[in-house]
C-alpha cells in the first residue's frame, strides 16, 4: 500500500494498564496501512504520576497544544480519592467539547445485527465539572456529600450545532436528544430546549426527536435499529456509550474521539483494564478504530475504511477473535491477522 505523502505530527500516549499493549498493536496496523504520523511520545496517567509525581506533565500538554492531535491509550484514575481524572483535565484544557462515540456491528452473529449508532456526548459540562465536597456534621467529616453540575446555553448550543452539522456531513437522517428534563428540569431542560432550538435550522434535512434517558436506555436494548445519532449530556453520554458498546460486542470494540475547535484526541472508550493488563489478551480493536477515526479526521478516509473493513473481516469472516469476543486469540495474534488482511487488500 502506498504511504501517505506527508507525515502528520501527533502526540502519542501509551497510557496505563493494557494501554501499551493495544497502542503498540495500533502502531503496527497503521504502519501496514501506510499511514504516516510523526509521533511525539509523551507520558500521562498513573504511570506518569509514579515516575514524575505528575499524572499530566507540562511537556505532555505542550506537545498536544503544538500538534493539536493525539492518540492515547487509557489512563487510570484512582477511585474516590487521589488526583483528578487526566481524561477530564485533557478535555477541559483543550476544550474538547464533543465526544464522538460510534457503535457499529463488526462482529456478526451476535445479539444485534446492523447496529450503526453515533453517540455525541457533551464533554465539558454537566455533572462532570467536579464541583463536589463533603459537609461535616458533628464528628462525621463526611456526613453529607454534595455535587453540583452546570450546563451553559453556549455549551449546549455548541454541542448541538456540532452534532447536527456532523449528521448532515455524514448523511445521517435523525438526531435523538436524550435528557432527563422531567426531573432535572433546569440542568437538562436547558440542554433539551437549546438542542431543539438548534434543530429548527435543520428542519427538512435532519429529523429530530427527544427521549428521556431511562426510556432511551431500555429502547436501545429492545430495538437499537431505531437510533441513528444520539445527542446527550456528559454523564448520560458516558453511561449510554458503554451501553451501545455492549450492543456490538463490548468495550473492546468501542472507539471515541474528543474533538474541539482546533484539537482532537482519539482513544478507546474503555479504561486501562487492570484485571487483564500485561497478559497479552486485550482486544486492541477499540484503539484501532480510534486510529481509524483519527485517519478520517486528517482526511485519510480511504485508509480508515480499509482498516474498518479489515477488522470486520478478521472478526467475522476469519473468526479470529480475542477472549472478550468469545475467541482465543491474544492481542498479538489478532493484530497479525489484521495486518495480514491489510497487506492482502
Ligand atoms: P475498564 O474499561 O478498564 O474495564 C472494564 C471491563 O472491560 C474489564 O473487565 C476489562 O477487562 C474489560 N475490558 C476493557 N477493555 C478491554 C479490551 N480492550 N479488551 C478486553 N477486555 C477489555 O473499566 P474500569 O475497570 O472501570 O476502569 C479501569 C481504569 O480505567 C480506571 O482507573 C478508570 O478510571 C480508567 N478509565 C479510563 C478511561 C480512559 O482513559 N478514557 C475510560 C474509562 C476508565
mmCIF file of N, CA and C in Angstrom, residues 70-72 91 98-103 119 121 123 241 251 253-259 264-270 285-294:
data_model
loop_
_atom_site.group_PDB
_atom_site.id
_atom_site.type_symbol
_atom_site.label_atom_id
_atom_site.label_comp_id
_atom_site.label_asym_id
_atom_site.label_seq_id
_atom_site.Cartn_x
_atom_site.Cartn_y
_atom_site.Cartn_z
ATOM 1 N N UNK A 70 -3.851 13.885 18.932
ATOM 2 C CA UNK A 70 -3.219 12.852 19.755
ATOM 3 C C UNK A 70 -3.985 11.541 19.678
ATOM 4 N N UNK A 71 -3.221 10.448 19.839
ATOM 5 C CA UNK A 71 -3.812 9.118 20.006
ATOM 6 C C UNK A 71 -3.398 8.669 21.402
ATOM 7 N N UNK A 72 -4.371 8.282 22.206
ATOM 8 C CA UNK A 72 -3.999 7.920 23.571
ATOM 9 C C UNK A 72 -4.547 6.563 24.008
ATOM 10 N N UNK A 91 -9.771 17.062 28.403
ATOM 11 C CA UNK A 91 -10.948 17.576 27.698
ATOM 12 C C UNK A 91 -11.160 19.042 28.026
ATOM 13 N N UNK A 98 -16.803 17.982 22.143
ATOM 14 C CA UNK A 98 -17.601 16.918 21.505
ATOM 15 C C UNK A 98 -16.928 15.566 21.694
ATOM 16 N N UNK A 99 -17.647 14.644 22.281
ATOM 17 C CA UNK A 99 -17.120 13.291 22.421
ATOM 18 C C UNK A 99 -17.937 12.392 21.493
ATOM 19 N N UNK A 100 -17.273 11.944 20.458
ATOM 20 C CA UNK A 100 -17.928 11.196 19.395
ATOM 21 C C UNK A 100 -17.696 9.709 19.636
ATOM 22 N N UNK A 101 -18.781 8.974 19.805
ATOM 23 C CA UNK A 101 -18.644 7.548 20.117
ATOM 24 C C UNK A 101 -19.527 6.706 19.206
ATOM 25 N N UNK A 102 -18.987 6.203 18.137
ATOM 26 C CA UNK A 102 -19.785 5.375 17.234
ATOM 27 C C UNK A 102 -19.883 3.925 17.714
ATOM 28 N N UNK A 103 -21.007 3.304 17.429
ATOM 29 C CA UNK A 103 -21.143 1.857 17.694
ATOM 30 C C UNK A 103 -21.659 1.209 16.416
ATOM 31 N N UNK A 119 -23.066 8.216 18.855
ATOM 32 C CA UNK A 119 -23.458 8.936 20.066
ATOM 33 C C UNK A 119 -22.537 10.138 20.234
ATOM 34 N N UNK A 121 -21.571 12.945 22.893
ATOM 35 C CA UNK A 121 -21.686 13.293 24.315
ATOM 36 C C UNK A 121 -21.056 14.664 24.543
ATOM 37 N N UNK A 123 -18.931 17.070 26.423
ATOM 38 C CA UNK A 123 -17.753 16.522 27.085
ATOM 39 C C UNK A 123 -17.174 17.406 28.184
ATOM 40 N N UNK A 241 -22.914 5.387 26.201
ATOM 41 C CA UNK A 241 -21.914 4.929 25.233
ATOM 42 C C UNK A 241 -21.374 3.562 25.622
ATOM 43 N N UNK A 251 -16.824 -3.349 25.233
ATOM 44 C CA UNK A 251 -15.938 -2.182 25.215
ATOM 45 C C UNK A 251 -14.742 -2.364 24.294
ATOM 46 N N UNK A 253 -14.690 -3.047 21.412
ATOM 47 C CA UNK A 253 -14.999 -2.642 20.029
ATOM 48 C C UNK A 253 -15.395 -1.170 19.926
ATOM 49 N N UNK A 254 -15.239 -0.399 21.019
ATOM 50 C CA UNK A 254 -15.818 0.951 21.037
ATOM 51 C C UNK A 254 -14.757 2.053 21.067
ATOM 52 N N UNK A 255 -14.645 2.789 19.960
ATOM 53 C CA UNK A 255 -13.674 3.892 19.924
ATOM 54 C C UNK A 255 -14.327 5.218 20.297
ATOM 55 N N UNK A 256 -13.509 6.217 20.567
ATOM 56 C CA UNK A 256 -14.037 7.542 20.874
ATOM 57 C C UNK A 256 -13.116 8.629 20.372
ATOM 58 N N UNK A 257 -13.704 9.741 19.998
ATOM 59 C CA UNK A 257 -12.916 10.916 19.608
ATOM 60 C C UNK A 257 -13.342 12.077 20.480
ATOM 61 N N UNK A 258 -12.364 12.796 21.028
ATOM 62 C CA UNK A 258 -12.655 14.012 21.801
ATOM 63 C C UNK A 258 -12.256 15.177 20.919
ATOM 64 N N UNK A 259 -13.255 15.950 20.501
ATOM 65 C CA UNK A 259 -12.980 16.903 19.435
ATOM 66 C C UNK A 259 -13.356 18.318 19.860
ATOM 67 N N UNK A 264 -7.881 17.574 18.649
ATOM 68 C CA UNK A 264 -8.665 16.331 18.736
ATOM 69 C C UNK A 264 -7.803 15.231 19.348
ATOM 70 N N UNK A 265 -8.403 14.478 20.261
ATOM 71 C CA UNK A 265 -7.701 13.354 20.887
ATOM 72 C C UNK A 265 -8.558 12.093 20.697
ATOM 73 N N UNK A 266 -7.943 11.069 20.151
ATOM 74 C CA UNK A 266 -8.671 9.827 19.860
ATOM 75 C C UNK A 266 -8.226 8.736 20.836
ATOM 76 N N UNK A 267 -9.183 7.913 21.231
ATOM 77 C CA UNK A 267 -8.900 6.907 22.260
ATOM 78 C C UNK A 267 -9.950 5.797 22.207
ATOM 79 N N UNK A 268 -9.686 4.737 22.952
ATOM 80 C CA UNK A 268 -10.715 3.718 23.159
ATOM 81 C C UNK A 268 -11.682 4.244 24.213
ATOM 82 N N UNK A 269 -12.934 3.776 24.166
ATOM 83 C CA UNK A 269 -13.885 4.179 25.222
ATOM 84 C C UNK A 269 -13.519 3.497 26.545
ATOM 85 N N UNK A 270 -12.970 2.304 26.446
ATOM 86 C CA UNK A 270 -12.695 1.553 27.683
ATOM 87 C C UNK A 270 -11.538 2.145 28.484
ATOM 88 N N UNK A 285 -9.059 -3.675 19.257
ATOM 89 C CA UNK A 285 -9.931 -3.098 18.218
ATOM 90 C C UNK A 285 -10.374 -1.676 18.531
ATOM 91 N N UNK A 286 -10.696 -1.409 19.805
ATOM 92 C CA UNK A 286 -11.230 -0.081 20.123
ATOM 93 C C UNK A 286 -10.205 1.006 19.797
ATOM 94 N N UNK A 287 -8.966 0.741 20.146
ATOM 95 C CA UNK A 287 -7.964 1.778 19.857
ATOM 96 C C UNK A 287 -7.626 1.783 18.350
ATOM 97 N N UNK A 288 -7.746 0.631 17.706
ATOM 98 C CA UNK A 288 -7.559 0.591 16.238
ATOM 99 C C UNK A 288 -8.657 1.405 15.554
ATOM 100 N N UNK A 289 -9.882 1.255 16.051
ATOM 101 C CA UNK A 289 -11.000 2.015 15.468
ATOM 102 C C UNK A 289 -10.858 3.507 15.790
ATOM 103 N N UNK A 290 -10.249 3.803 16.952
ATOM 104 C CA UNK A 290 -9.961 5.209 17.277
ATOM 105 C C UNK A 290 -8.927 5.748 16.290
ATOM 106 N N UNK A 291 -7.959 4.911 15.935
ATOM 107 C CA UNK A 291 -6.964 5.324 14.940
ATOM 108 C C UNK A 291 -7.650 5.558 13.586
ATOM 109 N N UNK A 292 -8.674 4.744 13.287
ATOM 110 C CA UNK A 292 -9.423 4.947 12.029
ATOM 111 C C UNK A 292 -10.146 6.301 12.070
ATOM 112 N N UNK A 293 -10.700 6.640 13.237
ATOM 113 C CA UNK A 293 -11.355 7.954 13.365
ATOM 114 C C UNK A 293 -10.333 9.077 13.175
ATOM 115 N N UNK A 294 -9.127 8.823 13.656
ATOM 116 C CA UNK A 294 -8.066 9.823 13.518
ATOM 117 C C UNK A 294 -7.686 9.981 12.040
#
